Amino acid sequence: MLNEKLTLLKSELNNRKARIMIIGLGSVGNYLLDYLVSTKDENIEIIVVGRNHDKMEMDVNIVKIASLIRGQNRTKITIESGVDLNDVVSIVSAIKKHTPDIIVNSSRAYSGLKYGSISWSNFRAYGIWTPLSIKYTKNIMKAYSEAESKAIVINTSYSDVVIPWLKSAEKAYPDFGSGNINHLIPRIKFVLAKENSILDWWNIDVTYAVAHFHDVVISKEGHTEGVKQLICAEYDGKKLEIEDSVFLACKIAMPVDAKRNMMNASSNFEIIQAIFNAVRNKKQTKLHVPGFDGNIGGYPVIIDGTKTKTEVYIDEQKFSLDEMQKKNLESIYLDGIENVINGKLFYTDELIQKVKDKFNVSLPKSVAFDEIDKVADFIINNIIEKTLG
């Protein structure tokens, strides 16, 4: 299906500009808007979608003016306000009105809060927040189906589990996830470059399969929690050794506020550029994508535009799909997710006990698809609101 979307996009862009819709203009959406405008690409149009027109107008204006001062702004930006992500009908209307080629979901069910600021210090597992992460994504994908859209969809919120959950429930699901595993790749390249005296670190090739927990534990603590990593790195055709010292050196000082979302926005940008390079310029790109094709965790993915038909697939040159799936389940378990089966999310017993001990709150063992909103509200009311006071 994704290959068919890319083929359609390739033919469509022979005659018109590409239309990119950004849903949710928070920090990720704002950074992404700025990055896209900064490309000086005259052949894209951007539609920003959200509820508050005045706020979006201010955000759009500063990007437009600042980018034109830099001599970069060549892009038409349209504001579509009054869209409530709790209301599928309003999302359908926006998609039908603008018929985007690429949709980026950068929305959040509880804005202004990094969920990890609560979970990591208390029970070191992000998976508890999955019902919040999927809450708006499922509405967007339902609207996507009802609008009969052919857009390529990129999701920014915990795609390691959100995309598999949608697929397992036999719902429409995003084509790509951004962030998570992708945030580790540059850290690893910088460390390997330093250890091996490589000046052009961007030419180090990394192939990695791992889920969200290890993105966090390696970035924050510099270790793998004793889990052997499924990773291969090469430079100039030669394999580079990856010892524990590499992961230790990946622990670098980073902001904890909204500036961190520069990375997620950059992951979205990378996917969009890879799509355009494939369909416009017949190039091939390797990305690291969480939740790709409804698989739990993160995978190396190839977007190949060098052939007659553009193709996207998981790269199995270094590791088999079975190896990668098993490693990702091992990693995501540490994030509090046991599995996603037949539309149900299963929390681990360990996470349930930790939440009970820390907050005196009893999580359900499983969350059915039709219980997502109820459980999301339960988590907001009984954990987030009480923690924030």
CSV table of N, CA and C in Angstrom, one decimal, residues 264-388:
chain,number,residue,atom,x,y,z
A,264,ASN,N,12.9,15.4,17.2
A,264,ASN,CA,11.7,14.8,16.6
A,264,ASN,C,11.3,15.5,15.3
A,265,ALA,N,11.3,16.8,15.3
A,265,ALA,CA,11.0,17.6,14.1
A,265,ALA,C,12.0,17.2,13.0
A,266,SER,N,13.3,17.1,13.4
A,266,SER,CA,14.3,16.7,12.4
A,266,SER,C,14.1,15.3,11.8
A,267,SER,N,13.6,14.4,12.6
A,267,SER,CA,13.2,13.1,12.1
A,267,SER,C,12.1,13.1,11.1
A,268,ASN,N,11.1,13.9,11.4
A,268,ASN,CA,10.0,14.2,10.4
A,268,ASN,C,10.6,14.7,9.1
A,269,PHE,N,11.4,15.7,9.3
A,269,PHE,CA,12.0,16.4,8.1
A,269,PHE,C,12.8,15.4,7.3
A,270,GLU,N,13.6,14.5,8.0
A,270,GLU,CA,14.4,13.5,7.3
A,270,GLU,C,13.5,12.6,6.4
A,271,ILE,N,12.4,12.2,7.0
A,271,ILE,CA,11.5,11.3,6.3
A,271,ILE,C,10.9,12.0,5.0
A,272,ILE,N,10.5,13.2,5.2
A,272,ILE,CA,9.9,14.0,4.1
A,272,ILE,C,10.9,14.1,3.0
A,273,GLN,N,12.2,14.5,3.4
A,273,GLN,CA,13.2,14.7,2.4
A,273,GLN,C,13.6,13.4,1.7
A,274,ALA,N,13.5,12.3,2.4
A,274,ALA,CA,13.8,11.0,1.8
A,274,ALA,C,12.7,10.6,0.8
A,275,ILE,N,11.5,10.9,1.1
A,275,ILE,CA,10.4,10.7,0.2
A,275,ILE,C,10.6,11.5,-1.1
A,276,PHE,N,10.9,12.8,-0.9
A,276,PHE,CA,11.1,13.6,-2.1
A,276,PHE,C,12.3,13.2,-2.9
A,277,ASN,N,13.4,12.8,-2.2
A,277,ASN,CA,14.5,12.3,-2.9
A,277,ASN,C,14.2,11.1,-3.8
A,278,ALA,N,13.3,10.2,-3.2
A,278,ALA,CA,13.0,9.0,-4.0
A,278,ALA,C,12.1,9.3,-5.2
A,279,VAL,N,11.0,10.1,-5.0
A,279,VAL,CA,10.0,10.3,-6.0
A,279,VAL,C,10.4,11.4,-7.0
A,280,ARG,N,11.3,12.4,-6.6
A,280,ARG,CA,11.7,13.5,-7.5
A,280,ARG,C,13.0,13.2,-8.1
A,281,ASN,N,14.0,12.6,-7.3
A,281,ASN,CA,15.4,12.6,-7.7
A,281,ASN,C,15.9,11.2,-7.9
A,282,LYS,N,15.0,10.1,-7.7
A,282,LYS,CA,15.4,8.7,-8.0
A,282,LYS,C,16.6,8.3,-7.1
A,283,LYS,N,16.5,8.7,-5.8
A,283,LYS,CA,17.6,8.4,-4.9
A,283,LYS,C,17.2,7.3,-3.9
A,284,GLN,N,18.1,6.7,-3.2
A,284,GLN,CA,17.9,5.8,-2.2
A,284,GLN,C,18.4,6.3,-0.8
A,285,THR,N,17.6,6.1,0.2
A,285,THR,CA,17.9,6.6,1.6
A,285,THR,C,17.6,5.5,2.6
A,286,LYS,N,18.5,5.4,3.6
A,286,LYS,CA,18.2,4.5,4.7
A,286,LYS,C,17.9,5.3,5.9
A,287,LEU,N,16.8,5.0,6.5
A,287,LEU,CA,16.3,5.7,7.7
A,287,LEU,C,16.2,4.7,8.9
A,288,HIS,N,16.0,5.2,10.1
A,288,HIS,CA,15.6,4.3,11.2
A,288,HIS,C,14.3,4.8,11.7
A,289,VAL,N,13.3,3.9,11.7
A,289,VAL,CA,11.9,4.2,11.8
A,289,VAL,C,11.2,3.4,12.9
A,290,PRO,N,10.6,4.0,13.9
A,290,PRO,CA,9.8,3.2,14.8
A,290,PRO,C,8.5,2.9,14.3
A,291,GLY,N,8.1,1.6,14.6
A,291,GLY,CA,6.7,1.2,14.2
A,291,GLY,C,6.5,0.9,12.8
A,292,PHE,N,7.5,0.8,12.0
A,292,PHE,CA,7.3,0.7,10.5
A,292,PHE,C,6.5,-0.6,10.2
A,293,ASP,N,5.5,-0.4,9.3
A,293,ASP,CA,4.7,-1.5,8.8
A,293,ASP,C,4.0,-2.2,10.0
A,294,GLY,N,3.8,-1.5,11.1
A,294,GLY,CA,3.0,-2.1,12.2
A,294,GLY,C,3.8,-3.1,13.0
A,295,ASN,N,5.2,-3.0,12.9
A,295,ASN,CA,6.1,-3.8,13.7
A,295,ASN,C,6.4,-3.1,15.0
A,296,ILE,N,6.4,-3.8,16.2
A,296,ILE,CA,6.8,-3.1,17.4
A,296,ILE,C,8.2,-2.8,17.4
A,297,GLY,N,8.6,-1.6,17.9
A,297,GLY,CA,10.0,-1.2,18.0
A,297,GLY,C,10.5,-0.4,16.8
A,298,GLY,N,11.8,-0.3,16.7
A,298,GLY,CA,12.4,0.5,15.6
A,298,GLY,C,13.3,-0.4,14.7
A,299,TYR,N,13.3,0.0,13.4
A,299,TYR,CA,13.9,-0.8,12.3
A,299,TYR,C,14.6,0.1,11.3
A,300,PRO,N,15.7,-0.5,10.7
A,300,PRO,CA,16.3,0.2,9.6
A,300,PRO,C,15.4,0.0,8.3
A,301,VAL,N,15.1,1.1,7.7
A,301,VAL,CA,14.2,1.1,6.5
A,301,VAL,C,14.8,1.8,5.3
A,302,ILE,N,14.6,1.2,4.2
A,302,ILE,CA,15.1,1.7,2.9
A,302,ILE,C,14.0,2.3,2.1
A,303,ILE,N,14.2,3.6,1.7
A,303,ILE,CA,13.3,4.2,0.7
A,303,ILE,C,14.1,4.3,-0.6
A,304,ASP,N,13.6,3.5,-1.6
A,304,ASP,CA,14.4,3.3,-2.8
A,304,ASP,C,13.7,3.9,-4.0
A,305,GLY,N,14.2,4.9,-4.6
A,305,GLY,CA,13.6,5.5,-5.8
A,305,GLY,C,14.4,5.3,-7.0
A,306,THR,N,15.4,4.4,-7.0
A,306,THR,CA,16.3,4.2,-8.1
A,306,THR,C,15.8,3.3,-9.2
A,307,LYS,N,14.7,2.6,-8.8
A,307,LYS,CA,14.1,1.6,-9.8
A,307,LYS,C,12.8,2.2,-10.4
A,308,THR,N,12.2,1.5,-11.3
A,308,THR,CA,11.0,2.0,-12.0
A,308,THR,C,9.9,2.3,-11.0
A,309,LYS,N,9.7,1.4,-10.1
A,309,LYS,CA,8.7,1.6,-9.0
A,309,LYS,C,9.4,1.9,-7.7
A,310,THR,N,9.0,3.0,-7.1
A,310,THR,CA,9.6,3.4,-5.8
A,310,THR,C,9.2,2.3,-4.7
A,311,GLU,N,10.1,1.9,-3.9
A,311,GLU,CA,9.8,0.9,-2.9
A,311,GLU,C,10.3,1.3,-1.5
A,312,VAL,N,9.6,0.8,-0.5
A,312,VAL,CA,10.0,1.0,0.9
A,312,VAL,C,10.0,-0.3,1.6
A,313,TYR,N,11.0,-0.6,2.3
A,313,TYR,CA,11.1,-1.9,3.0
A,313,TYR,C,12.1,-1.9,4.1
A,314,ILE,N,11.9,-2.9,5.0
A,314,ILE,CA,12.8,-3.0,6.1
A,314,ILE,C,14.1,-3.6,5.6
A,315,ASP,N,15.3,-3.0,6.0
A,315,ASP,CA,16.6,-3.5,5.5
A,315,ASP,C,17.0,-4.7,6.3
A,316,GLU,N,17.1,-5.8,5.6
A,316,GLU,CA,17.5,-7.1,6.2
A,316,GLU,C,18.9,-7.6,5.8
A,317,GLN,N,19.7,-6.6,5.3
A,317,GLN,CA,21.1,-7.0,4.9
A,317,GLN,C,21.9,-7.4,6.1
A,318,LYS,N,21.8,-6.8,7.2
A,318,LYS,CA,22.6,-7.1,8.4
A,318,LYS,C,21.9,-8.1,9.4
A,319,PHE,N,20.6,-7.9,9.5
A,319,PHE,CA,19.8,-8.8,10.5
A,319,PHE,C,18.5,-9.2,9.8
A,320,SER,N,18.1,-10.4,10.2
A,320,SER,CA,16.8,-10.9,9.7
A,320,SER,C,15.6,-10.1,10.4
A,321,LEU,N,14.5,-10.1,9.7
A,321,LEU,CA,13.3,-9.5,10.3
A,321,LEU,C,13.0,-10.2,11.7
A,322,ASP,N,13.1,-11.5,11.7
A,322,ASP,CA,12.8,-12.2,12.9
A,322,ASP,C,13.7,-11.8,14.1
A,323,GLU,N,15.0,-11.7,13.8
A,323,GLU,CA,15.9,-11.2,14.8
A,323,GLU,C,15.5,-9.8,15.3
A,324,MET,N,15.2,-8.9,14.4
A,324,MET,CA,14.9,-7.6,14.8
A,324,MET,C,13.6,-7.5,15.6
A,325,GLN,N,12.6,-8.3,15.2
A,325,GLN,CA,11.3,-8.3,15.9
A,325,GLN,C,11.5,-8.8,17.4
A,326,LYS,N,12.3,-9.9,17.5
A,326,LYS,CA,12.6,-10.4,18.9
A,326,LYS,C,13.3,-9.4,19.7
A,327,LYS,N,14.3,-8.8,19.2
A,327,LYS,CA,15.1,-7.8,19.9
A,327,LYS,C,14.2,-6.6,20.3
A,328,ASN,N,13.3,-6.2,19.5
A,328,ASN,CA,12.4,-5.1,19.8
A,328,ASN,C,11.4,-5.4,20.9
A,329,LEU,N,10.9,-6.7,20.9
A,329,LEU,CA,10.0,-7.1,21.9
A,329,LEU,C,10.8,-7.1,23.3
A,330,GLU,N,12.0,-7.5,23.2
A,330,GLU,CA,12.9,-7.5,24.5
A,330,GLU,C,13.1,-6.1,25.0
A,331,SER,N,13.3,-5.2,24.1
A,331,SER,CA,13.5,-3.8,24.5
A,331,SER,C,12.2,-3.1,25.0
A,332,ILE,N,11.1,-3.3,24.2
A,332,ILE,CA,9.9,-2.6,24.6
A,332,ILE,C,9.3,-3.2,25.9
A,333,TYR,N,9.6,-4.4,26.2
A,333,TYR,CA,9.2,-5.0,27.5
A,333,TYR,C,9.7,-4.1,28.7
A,334,LEU,N,10.9,-3.7,28.5
A,334,LEU,CA,11.5,-2.8,29.6
A,334,LEU,C,10.8,-1.5,29.7
A,335,ASP,N,10.1,-1.1,28.6
A,335,ASP,CA,9.3,0.1,28.6
A,335,ASP,C,7.9,0.0,29.1
A,336,GLY,N,7.6,-1.3,29.6
A,336,GLY,CA,6.3,-1.5,30.2
A,336,GLY,C,5.3,-2.1,29.3
A,337,ILE,N,5.7,-2.5,28.1
A,337,ILE,CA,4.7,-3.0,27.2
A,337,ILE,C,5.1,-4.5,26.9
A,338,GLU,N,4.1,-5.4,27.3
A,338,GLU,CA,4.3,-6.8,27.1
A,338,GLU,C,4.1,-7.2,25.6
A,339,ASN,N,3.0,-6.7,25.0
A,339,ASN,CA,2.7,-7.0,23.6
A,339,ASN,C,1.5,-6.2,23.2
A,340,VAL,N,1.2,-6.2,21.9
A,340,VAL,CA,0.0,-5.7,21.3
A,340,VAL,C,-0.6,-6.8,20.4
A,341,ILE,N,-1.8,-7.3,20.8
A,341,ILE,CA,-2.3,-8.4,20.1
A,341,ILE,C,-3.8,-8.2,19.9
A,342,ASN,N,-4.3,-8.4,18.6
A,342,ASN,CA,-5.7,-8.3,18.3
A,342,ASN,C,-6.4,-7.0,18.9
A,343,GLY,N,-5.7,-5.9,18.7
A,343,GLY,CA,-6.3,-4.6,19.1
A,343,GLY,C,-6.2,-4.3,20.6
A,344,LYS,N,-5.5,-5.2,21.3
A,344,LYS,CA,-5.3,-5.0,22.8
A,344,LYS,C,-3.9,-4.7,23.1
A,345,LEU,N,-3.7,-3.7,23.9
A,345,LEU,CA,-2.3,-3.4,24.5
A,345,LEU,C,-2.2,-4.1,25.8
A,346,PHE,N,-1.1,-4.7,26.1
A,346,PHE,CA,-0.9,-5.4,27.3
A,346,PHE,C,0.3,-4.8,28.0
A,347,TYR,N,0.1,-4.3,29.2
A,347,TYR,CA,1.1,-3.8,30.1
A,347,TYR,C,1.8,-4.9,30.8
A,348,THR,N,3.1,-4.7,31.1
A,348,THR,CA,3.8,-5.7,31.9
A,348,THR,C,3.4,-5.7,33.3
A,349,ASP,N,3.5,-6.9,34.0
A,349,ASP,CA,3.2,-7.0,35.4
A,349,ASP,C,4.1,-6.1,36.2
A,350,GLU,N,5.3,-6.0,35.8
A,350,GLU,CA,6.3,-5.1,36.5
A,350,GLU,C,5.9,-3.7,36.5
A,351,LEU,N,5.4,-3.2,35.3
A,351,LEU,CA,5.0,-1.8,35.3
A,351,LEU,C,3.7,-1.6,36.1
A,352,ILE,N,2.8,-2.5,36.1
A,352,ILE,CA,1.6,-2.4,36.9
A,352,ILE,C,1.9,-2.3,38.4
A,353,GLN,N,2.8,-3.1,38.8
A,353,GLN,CA,3.2,-3.1,40.2
A,353,GLN,C,3.9,-1.8,40.6
A,354,LYS,N,4.8,-1.3,39.7
A,354,LYS,CA,5.5,0.0,40.0
A,354,LYS,C,4.6,1.1,40.1
A,355,VAL,N,3.6,1.2,39.2
A,355,VAL,CA,2.6,2.3,39.2
A,355,VAL,C,1.8,2.2,40.5
A,356,LYS,N,1.5,1.0,40.9
A,356,LYS,CA,0.7,0.8,42.1
A,356,LYS,C,1.5,1.3,43.3
A,357,ASP,N,2.8,1.0,43.3
A,357,ASP,CA,3.7,1.3,44.5
A,357,ASP,C,3.9,2.8,44.5
A,358,LYS,N,4.1,3.5,43.3
A,358,LYS,CA,4.5,4.9,43.3
A,358,LYS,C,3.3,5.8,43.5
A,359,PHE,N,2.2,5.5,42.8
A,359,PHE,CA,1.0,6.4,42.8
A,359,PHE,C,-0.3,5.8,43.4
A,360,ASN,N,-0.2,4.6,43.9
A,360,ASN,CA,-1.4,3.9,44.4
A,360,ASN,C,-2.5,3.9,43.4
A,361,VAL,N,-2.1,3.7,42.1
A,361,VAL,CA,-3.1,3.6,41.0
A,361,VAL,C,-3.0,2.2,40.4
A,362,SER,N,-4.1,1.6,40.1
A,362,SER,CA,-4.1,0.3,39.5
A,362,SER,C,-4.4,0.4,38.0
A,363,LEU,N,-3.4,0.1,37.2
A,363,LEU,CA,-3.5,0.0,35.8
A,363,LEU,C,-4.2,-1.3,35.4
A,364,PRO,N,-5.0,-1.3,34.3
A,364,PRO,CA,-5.5,-2.5,33.8
A,364,PRO,C,-4.4,-3.4,33.2
A,365,LYS,N,-4.5,-4.7,33.2
A,365,LYS,CA,-3.5,-5.5,32.5
A,365,LYS,C,-3.5,-5.3,31.0
A,366,SER,N,-4.7,-5.1,30.5
A,366,SER,CA,-4.8,-4.9,29.0
A,366,SER,C,-5.8,-3.7,28.8
A,367,VAL,N,-5.6,-3.1,27.6
A,367,VAL,CA,-6.4,-1.9,27.2
A,367,VAL,C,-6.9,-2.3,25.8
A,368,ALA,N,-8.2,-2.5,25.6
A,368,ALA,CA,-8.8,-2.8,24.3
A,368,ALA,C,-8.9,-1.5,23.5
A,369,PHE,N,-9.0,-1.6,22.2
A,369,PHE,CA,-9.0,-0.4,21.4
A,369,PHE,C,-10.1,0.6,21.7
A,370,ASP,N,-11.3,0.0,22.0
A,370,ASP,CA,-12.4,0.9,22.3
A,370,ASP,C,-12.4,1.5,23.7
A,371,GLU,N,-11.3,1.1,24.5
A,371,GLU,CA,-11.2,1.7,25.8
A,371,GLU,C,-10.1,2.7,25.9
A,372,ILE,N,-9.5,3.1,24.8
A,372,ILE,CA,-8.4,4.0,24.8
A,372,ILE,C,-8.7,5.3,25.4
A,373,ASP,N,-9.8,6.0,25.0
A,373,ASP,CA,-10.1,7.3,25.6
A,373,ASP,C,-10.3,7.2,27.1
A,374,LYS,N,-11.0,6.2,27.5
A,374,LYS,CA,-11.3,6.0,28.9
A,374,LYS,C,-10.0,5.9,29.8
A,375,VAL,N,-9.1,5.0,29.3
A,375,VAL,CA,-7.9,4.8,30.0
A,375,VAL,C,-7.0,6.0,29.9
A,376,ALA,N,-7.0,6.7,28.8
A,376,ALA,CA,-6.2,7.9,28.7
A,376,ALA,C,-6.6,9.0,29.7
A,377,ASP,N,-7.9,9.1,29.8
A,377,ASP,CA,-8.5,10.1,30.8
A,377,ASP,C,-8.2,9.7,32.2
A,378,PHE,N,-8.2,8.3,32.5
A,378,PHE,CA,-7.9,7.8,33.8
A,378,PHE,C,-6.4,8.1,34.2
A,379,ILE,N,-5.5,8.0,33.2
A,379,ILE,CA,-4.1,8.3,33.5
A,379,ILE,C,-3.9,9.8,33.7
A,380,ILE,N,-4.6,10.6,32.9
A,380,ILE,CA,-4.5,12.0,33.1
A,380,ILE,C,-5.0,12.5,34.5
A,381,ASN,N,-6.1,12.0,34.8
A,381,ASN,CA,-6.8,12.4,36.1
A,381,ASN,C,-6.0,11.9,37.3
A,382,ASN,N,-5.6,10.6,37.2
A,382,ASN,CA,-5.0,10.0,38.4
A,382,ASN,C,-3.5,10.0,38.6
A,383,ILE,N,-2.8,10.3,37.5
A,383,ILE,CA,-1.4,10.3,37.6
A,383,ILE,C,-0.8,11.7,37.2
A,384,ILE,N,-1.2,12.2,36.0
A,384,ILE,CA,-0.6,13.5,35.5
A,384,ILE,C,-1.1,14.6,36.4
A,385,GLU,N,-2.4,14.8,36.5
A,385,GLU,CA,-2.9,15.9,37.3
A,385,GLU,C,-2.5,15.9,38.7
A,386,LYS,N,-2.5,14.7,39.3
A,386,LYS,CA,-2.1,14.6,40.7
A,386,LYS,C,-0.7,14.9,40.9
A,387,THR,N,0.2,14.5,40.0
A,387,THR,CA,1.6,14.7,40.1
A,387,THR,C,1.9,16.2,39.9
A,388,LEU,N,1.2,16.8,39.0
A,388,LEU,CA,1.4,18.3,38.7
A,388,LEU,C,0.8,19.1,39.8
